[in-house]
PDB file of C-alpha atoms in Angstrom:
ATOM      1  CA  MET A  18     -11.376  -0.325 -17.602  1.00  0.00           C
ATOM      2  CA  LYS A  19     -10.571   3.274 -16.752  1.00  0.00           C
ATOM      3  CA  LYS A  20     -13.594   5.177 -15.464  1.00  0.00           C
ATOM      4  CA  LEU A  21     -13.635   8.877 -14.838  1.00  0.00           C
ATOM      5  CA  VAL A  22     -14.801   9.597 -11.323  1.00  0.00           C
ATOM      6  CA  SER A  23     -15.681  13.076 -10.080  1.00  0.00           C
ATOM      7  CA  LEU A  24     -12.995  14.634  -7.906  1.00  0.00           C
ATOM      8  CA  ILE A  25     -15.405  14.956  -4.968  1.00  0.00           C
ATOM      9  CA  LYS A  26     -16.284  11.254  -5.168  1.00  0.00           C
ATOM     10  CA  LEU A  27     -12.580  10.403  -5.410  1.00  0.00           C
ATOM     11  CA  PHE A  28     -11.855  12.549  -2.335  1.00  0.00           C
ATOM     12  CA  TYR A  29     -14.697  10.834  -0.462  1.00  0.00           C
ATOM     13  CA  LEU A  30     -13.636   7.326  -1.514  1.00  0.00           C
ATOM     14  CA  PHE A  31     -10.034   7.843  -0.422  1.00  0.00           C
ATOM     15  CA  SER A  32     -11.067   9.591   2.797  1.00  0.00           C
ATOM     16  CA  ILE A  33     -13.092   6.495   3.701  1.00  0.00           C
ATOM     17  CA  MET A  34     -10.018   4.351   2.982  1.00  0.00           C
ATOM     18  CA  GLY A  35      -7.910   6.747   5.070  1.00  0.00           C
ATOM     19  CA  ILE A  36     -10.205   6.122   8.044  1.00  0.00           C
ATOM     20  CA  GLN A  37      -9.562   2.377   7.710  1.00  0.00           C
ATOM     21  CA  MET A  38      -5.773   2.740   7.627  1.00  0.00           C
ATOM     22  CA  PHE A  39      -3.778   1.236  10.450  1.00  0.00           C
ATOM     23  CA  GLY A  40      -0.138   0.555   9.804  1.00  0.00           C
ATOM     24  CA  ASN A  41       1.653   1.066   6.532  1.00  0.00           C
ATOM     25  CA  LEU A  42       1.328   0.489   2.805  1.00  0.00           C
ATOM     26  CA  VAL A  43       1.240  -3.303   3.065  1.00  0.00           C
ATOM     27  CA  THR A  44      -1.789  -3.208   5.363  1.00  0.00           C
ATOM     28  CA  MET A  45      -3.665  -1.145   2.779  1.00  0.00           C
ATOM     29  CA  ILE A  46      -3.313  -3.662  -0.057  1.00  0.00           C
ATOM     30  CA  PRO A  47      -6.459  -5.661   0.841  1.00  0.00           C
ATOM     31  CA  ILE A  48      -8.438  -2.426   1.185  1.00  0.00           C
ATOM     32  CA  PHE A  49      -7.242  -1.186  -2.232  1.00  0.00           C
ATOM     33  CA  GLU A  50      -8.136  -4.500  -3.837  1.00  0.00           C
ATOM     34  CA  ASN A  51     -11.549  -4.654  -2.179  1.00  0.00           C
ATOM     35  CA  GLU A  52     -12.615  -1.035  -2.712  1.00  0.00           C
ATOM     36  CA  LEU A  53     -10.977  -0.150  -6.026  1.00  0.00           C
ATOM     37  CA  VAL A  54     -10.676  -3.455  -7.899  1.00  0.00           C
ATOM     38  CA  THR A  55     -13.509  -5.676  -6.685  1.00  0.00           C
ATOM     39  CA  LYS A  56     -16.314  -3.286  -5.670  1.00  0.00           C
ATOM     40  CA  ARG A  57     -15.875  -0.311  -7.986  1.00  0.00           C
ATOM     41  CA  LYS A  58     -13.732  -1.778 -10.788  1.00  0.00           C
ATOM     42  CA  LEU A  59     -11.830   1.512 -11.129  1.00  0.00           C
ATOM     43  CA  ILE A  60      -8.443  -0.178 -11.568  1.00  0.00           C
ATOM     44  CA  THR A  61      -7.045  -3.689 -12.015  1.00  0.00           C
ATOM     45  CA  ASN A  62      -4.915  -5.857  -9.725  1.00  0.00           C
ATOM     46  CA  GLU A  63      -1.977  -5.084 -12.008  1.00  0.00           C
ATOM     47  CA  ASP A  64      -2.566  -1.365 -11.413  1.00  0.00           C
ATOM     48  CA  VAL A  65      -2.409  -1.962  -7.650  1.00  0.00           C
ATOM     49  CA  ILE A  66       0.851  -3.890  -8.006  1.00  0.00           C
ATOM     50  CA  ASP A  67       2.285  -1.175 -10.284  1.00  0.00           C
ATOM     51  CA  ALA A  68       1.199   1.564  -7.868  1.00  0.00           C
ATOM     52  CA  ILE A  69       2.794  -0.152  -4.891  1.00  0.00           C
ATOM     53  CA  THR A  70       6.008  -0.810  -6.798  1.00  0.00           C
ATOM     54  CA  ILE A  71       6.285   2.785  -7.970  1.00  0.00           C
ATOM     55  CA  GLY A  72       5.174   4.107  -4.578  1.00  0.00           C
ATOM     56  CA  ARG A  73       7.946   2.188  -2.821  1.00  0.00           C
ATOM     57  CA  CYS A  74      10.618   3.369  -5.274  1.00  0.00           C
ATOM     58  CA  GLY A  75       9.803   7.070  -5.209  1.00  0.00           C
ATOM     59  CA  PRO A  76      10.991   9.609  -2.661  1.00  0.00           C
ATOM     60  CA  GLY A  77       8.789  10.292   0.328  1.00  0.00           C
ATOM     61  CA  ALA A  78       6.144   8.214   2.052  1.00  0.00           C
ATOM     62  CA  ALA A  79       5.332   5.078   0.069  1.00  0.00           C
ATOM     63  CA  ILE A  80       1.642   5.204   0.967  1.00  0.00           C
ATOM     64  CA  VAL A  81       1.276   8.779  -0.302  1.00  0.00           C
ATOM     65  CA  ASN A  82       3.152   7.955  -3.519  1.00  0.00           C
ATOM     66  CA  THR A  83       0.960   4.910  -4.062  1.00  0.00           C
ATOM     67  CA  ILE A  84      -2.257   6.846  -3.428  1.00  0.00           C
ATOM     68  CA  ALA A  85      -1.121   9.583  -5.834  1.00  0.00           C
ATOM     69  CA  PHE A  86      -0.358   6.989  -8.522  1.00  0.00           C
ATOM     70  CA  ILE A  87      -3.736   5.273  -8.074  1.00  0.00           C
ATOM     71  CA  GLY A  88      -5.626   8.591  -8.092  1.00  0.00           C
ATOM     72  CA  ASN A  89      -3.715   9.629 -11.212  1.00  0.00           C
ATOM     73  CA  ARG A  90      -4.577   6.312 -12.870  1.00  0.00           C
ATOM     74  CA  ILE A  91      -8.271   6.837 -12.084  1.00  0.00           C
ATOM     75  CA  ASN A  92      -8.651  10.521 -12.951  1.00  0.00           C
ATOM     76  CA  GLY A  93      -5.391  12.116 -14.097  1.00  0.00           C
ATOM     77  CA  PHE A  94      -3.271  14.662 -12.233  1.00  0.00           C
ATOM     78  CA  TRP A  95      -6.112  16.168 -10.204  1.00  0.00           C
ATOM     79  CA  GLY A  96      -7.316  12.686  -9.350  1.00  0.00           C
ATOM     80  CA  GLY A  97      -3.944  12.052  -7.718  1.00  0.00           C
ATOM     81  CA  VAL A  98      -4.118  15.336  -5.798  1.00  0.00           C
ATOM     82  CA  PHE A  99      -7.670  14.754  -4.533  1.00  0.00           C
ATOM     83  CA  ALA A 100      -6.937  11.110  -3.665  1.00  0.00           C
ATOM     84  CA  VAL A 101      -3.970  12.126  -1.489  1.00  0.00           C
ATOM     85  CA  LEU A 102      -5.921  14.956   0.160  1.00  0.00           C
ATOM     86  CA  GLY A 103      -8.861  12.655   0.852  1.00  0.00           C
ATOM     87  CA  PHE A 104      -6.684   9.851   2.163  1.00  0.00           C
ATOM     88  CA  CYS A 105      -4.827  12.148   4.558  1.00  0.00           C
ATOM     89  CA  PHE A 106      -7.847  14.162   5.734  1.00  0.00           C
ATOM     90  CA  PHE A 107      -9.238  12.021   8.592  1.00  0.00           C
ATOM     91  CA  PRO A 108      -5.880  10.679   9.846  1.00  0.00           C
ATOM     92  CA  PHE A 109      -4.729  14.308  10.035  1.00  0.00           C
ATOM     93  CA  LEU A 110      -7.792  15.241  12.110  1.00  0.00           C
ATOM     94  CA  VAL A 111      -7.302  12.251  14.414  1.00  0.00           C
ATOM     95  CA  ILE A 112      -3.613  13.067  14.968  1.00  0.00           C
ATOM     96  CA  LEU A 113      -4.507  16.703  15.612  1.00  0.00           C
ATOM     97  CA  ILE A 114      -7.061  15.712  18.264  1.00  0.00           C
ATOM     98  CA  ILE A 115      -4.731  13.153  19.864  1.00  0.00           C
ATOM     99  CA  SER A 116      -1.872  15.656  20.007  1.00  0.00           C
ATOM    100  CA  PHE A 117      -3.875  17.847  22.383  1.00  0.00           C
ATOM    101  CA  SER A 118      -4.214  15.036  24.934  1.00  0.00           C
ATOM    102  CA  ILE A 119      -1.350  12.625  24.199  1.00  0.00           C
ATOM    103  CA  ASP A 120      -0.489  11.833  27.841  1.00  0.00           C
ATOM    104  CA  THR A 121      -4.065  10.943  28.763  1.00  0.00           C
ATOM    105  CA  PHE A 122      -4.479   9.002  25.527  1.00  0.00           C
ATOM    106  CA  LEU A 123      -1.391   6.803  25.969  1.00  0.00           C
ATOM    107  CA  ASN A 124      -2.179   5.956  29.599  1.00  0.00           C
ATOM    108  CA  ASN A 125      -5.713   4.791  28.827  1.00  0.00           C
ATOM    109  CA  GLU A 126      -5.985   0.991  29.254  1.00  0.00           C
ATOM    110  CA  ILE A 127      -8.733   0.684  26.636  1.00  0.00           C
ATOM    111  CA  ILE A 128      -6.515   2.402  24.061  1.00  0.00           C
ATOM    112  CA  LYS A 129      -3.577   0.119  24.967  1.00  0.00           C
ATOM    113  CA  HIS A 130      -5.711  -3.002  24.431  1.00  0.00           C
ATOM    114  CA  PHE A 131      -7.164  -1.568  21.216  1.00  0.00           C
ATOM    115  CA  LEU A 132      -3.680  -0.953  19.790  1.00  0.00           C
ATOM    116  CA  LYS A 133      -2.563  -4.499  20.715  1.00  0.00           C
ATOM    117  CA  GLY A 134      -5.604  -5.905  18.890  1.00  0.00           C
ATOM    118  CA  VAL A 135      -4.929  -3.723  15.861  1.00  0.00           C
ATOM    119  CA  SER A 136      -1.293  -4.880  15.716  1.00  0.00           C
ATOM    120  CA  THR A 137      -2.459  -8.517  15.652  1.00  0.00           C
ATOM    121  CA  CYS A 138      -4.889  -7.794  12.802  1.00  0.00           C
ATOM    122  CA  ILE A 139      -2.162  -5.980  10.885  1.00  0.00           C
ATOM    123  CA  CYS A 140       0.113  -9.035  11.103  1.00  0.00           C
ATOM    124  CA  VAL A 141      -2.636 -11.231   9.657  1.00  0.00           C
ATOM    125  CA  MET A 142      -3.344  -8.706   6.877  1.00  0.00           C
ATOM    126  CA  ILE A 143       0.359  -8.537   5.965  1.00  0.00           C
ATOM    127  CA  ILE A 144       0.673 -12.321   5.776  1.00  0.00           C
ATOM    128  CA  ASN A 145      -2.489 -12.519   3.640  1.00  0.00           C
ATOM    129  CA  SER A 146      -1.175  -9.807   1.300  1.00  0.00           C
ATOM    130  CA  ILE A 147       2.167 -11.569   0.918  1.00  0.00           C
ATOM    131  CA  ILE A 148       0.414 -14.808  -0.021  1.00  0.00           C
ATOM    132  CA  ASP A 149      -1.881 -13.004  -2.495  1.00  0.00           C
ATOM    133  CA  PHE A 150       1.046 -11.124  -4.061  1.00  0.00           C
ATOM    134  CA  GLY A 151       3.003 -14.361  -4.332  1.00  0.00           C
ATOM    135  CA  LYS A 152       0.150 -16.016  -6.213  1.00  0.00           C
ATOM    136  CA  LYS A 153      -0.134 -13.079  -8.620  1.00  0.00           C
ATOM    137  CA  THR A 154       3.523 -12.308  -9.234  1.00  0.00           C
ATOM    138  CA  LEU A 155       5.563 -15.490  -8.790  1.00  0.00           C
ATOM    139  CA  LYS A 156       4.478 -17.094 -12.050  1.00  0.00           C
ATOM    140  CA  SER A 157       7.564 -19.102 -13.000  1.00  0.00           C
ATOM    141  CA  LYS A 158      10.085 -21.329 -11.233  1.00  0.00           C
ATOM    142  CA  ILE A 159      12.938 -18.935 -12.012  1.00  0.00           C
ATOM    143  CA  CYS A 160      10.955 -16.064 -10.522  1.00  0.00           C
ATOM    144  CA  LEU A 161      10.273 -18.094  -7.377  1.00  0.00           C
ATOM    145  CA  LEU A 162      13.961 -19.031  -7.142  1.00  0.00           C
ATOM    146  CA  VAL A 163      15.059 -15.386  -7.490  1.00  0.00           C
ATOM    147  CA  PHE A 164      12.509 -14.403  -4.829  1.00  0.00           C
ATOM    148  CA  ILE A 165      13.761 -17.020  -2.353  1.00  0.00           C
ATOM    149  CA  VAL A 166      17.437 -16.203  -2.961  1.00  0.00           C
ATOM    150  CA  THR A 167      16.763 -12.470  -2.643  1.00  0.00           C
ATOM    151  CA  LEU A 168      14.742 -12.983   0.539  1.00  0.00           C
ATOM    152  CA  LEU A 169      17.463 -15.117   2.138  1.00  0.00           C
ATOM    153  CA  LEU A 170      20.245 -12.743   1.112  1.00  0.00           C
ATOM    154  CA  SER A 171      18.328  -9.731   2.420  1.00  0.00           C
ATOM    155  CA  ILE A 172      17.964 -11.483   5.787  1.00  0.00           C
ATOM    156  CA  ILE A 173      21.602 -12.551   6.193  1.00  0.00           C
ATOM    157  CA  THR A 174      23.449  -9.638   4.513  1.00  0.00           C
ATOM    158  CA  ASN A 175      23.438  -5.867   4.791  1.00  0.00           C
ATOM    159  CA  ILE A 176      23.061  -5.202   1.063  1.00  0.00           C
ATOM    160  CA  PRO A 177      20.491  -2.431   0.507  1.00  0.00           C
ATOM    161  CA  ILE A 178      17.205  -3.524  -1.086  1.00  0.00           C
ATOM    162  CA  VAL A 179      17.942  -1.218  -4.033  1.00  0.00           C
ATOM    163  CA  GLY A 180      20.944  -3.449  -4.818  1.00  0.00           C
ATOM    164  CA  TYR A 181      18.678  -6.458  -5.219  1.00  0.00           C
ATOM    165  CA  LEU A 182      16.312  -4.427  -7.374  1.00  0.00           C
ATOM    166  CA  ILE A 183      19.163  -3.410  -9.683  1.00  0.00           C
ATOM    167  CA  ILE A 184      20.418  -7.001  -9.927  1.00  0.00           C
ATOM    168  CA  CYS A 185      16.924  -8.275 -10.830  1.00  0.00           C
ATOM    169  CA  VAL A 186      16.508  -5.589 -13.492  1.00  0.00           C
ATOM    170  CA  ILE A 187      19.880  -6.507 -15.006  1.00  0.00           C
ATOM    171  CA  LEU A 188      18.964 -10.219 -14.961  1.00  0.00           C
ATOM    172  CA  SER A 189      15.662  -9.463 -16.617  1.00  0.00           C
ATOM    173  CA  ILE A 190      17.197  -7.324 -19.364  1.00  0.00           C
ATOM    174  CA  PHE A 191      20.287  -9.301 -20.245  1.00  0.00           C
ATOM    175  CA  LEU A 192      19.104 -12.858 -19.635  1.00  0.00           C
ATOM    176  CA  LYS A 193      15.621 -12.123 -20.989  1.00  0.00           C
ATOM    177  CA  ILE A 194      14.037 -13.545 -17.857  1.00  0.00           C
ATOM    178  CA  ASP A 195      10.406 -12.492 -17.456  1.00  0.00           C
ATOM    179  CA  PHE A 196       9.908 -11.875 -13.758  1.00  0.00           C
TER     180      PHE A 196
END
């Protein structure tokens, strides 16, 4: 499945995805799946899930970690470097331009309405991604039960998410539960 892609094409591909980014890592999942899995067949859905999991666990910004992992999966170390540079290129330019006129920008009514519309779309994209991830990853009743219990406990307690991750790893190893 792995295809070597030139570094320039990788930079271009991820810069186009960087233009489409609004929000965080979760909002990018449909774009990753559409561009990298469905259209170009550069990686698999499992690669996307692995990249997001590793991206969320590593230090730093989860989106950058995920992009680096995906770029590395496509074209090795330099693929990761060029993917991150491409992904950050246009957002960096936009932030640079906005920073010169932030007061005018934030008081513009058109911009305010645009950002409200974007936030609504992001909510829909997040819900869609959660449903898609659930279909792909919650394959057994025990896995679904662990998910529900973990979700409820994370809502009503102050236990860090890493604690739940450690508990699930221990359950998987010692009870031989395949999550």
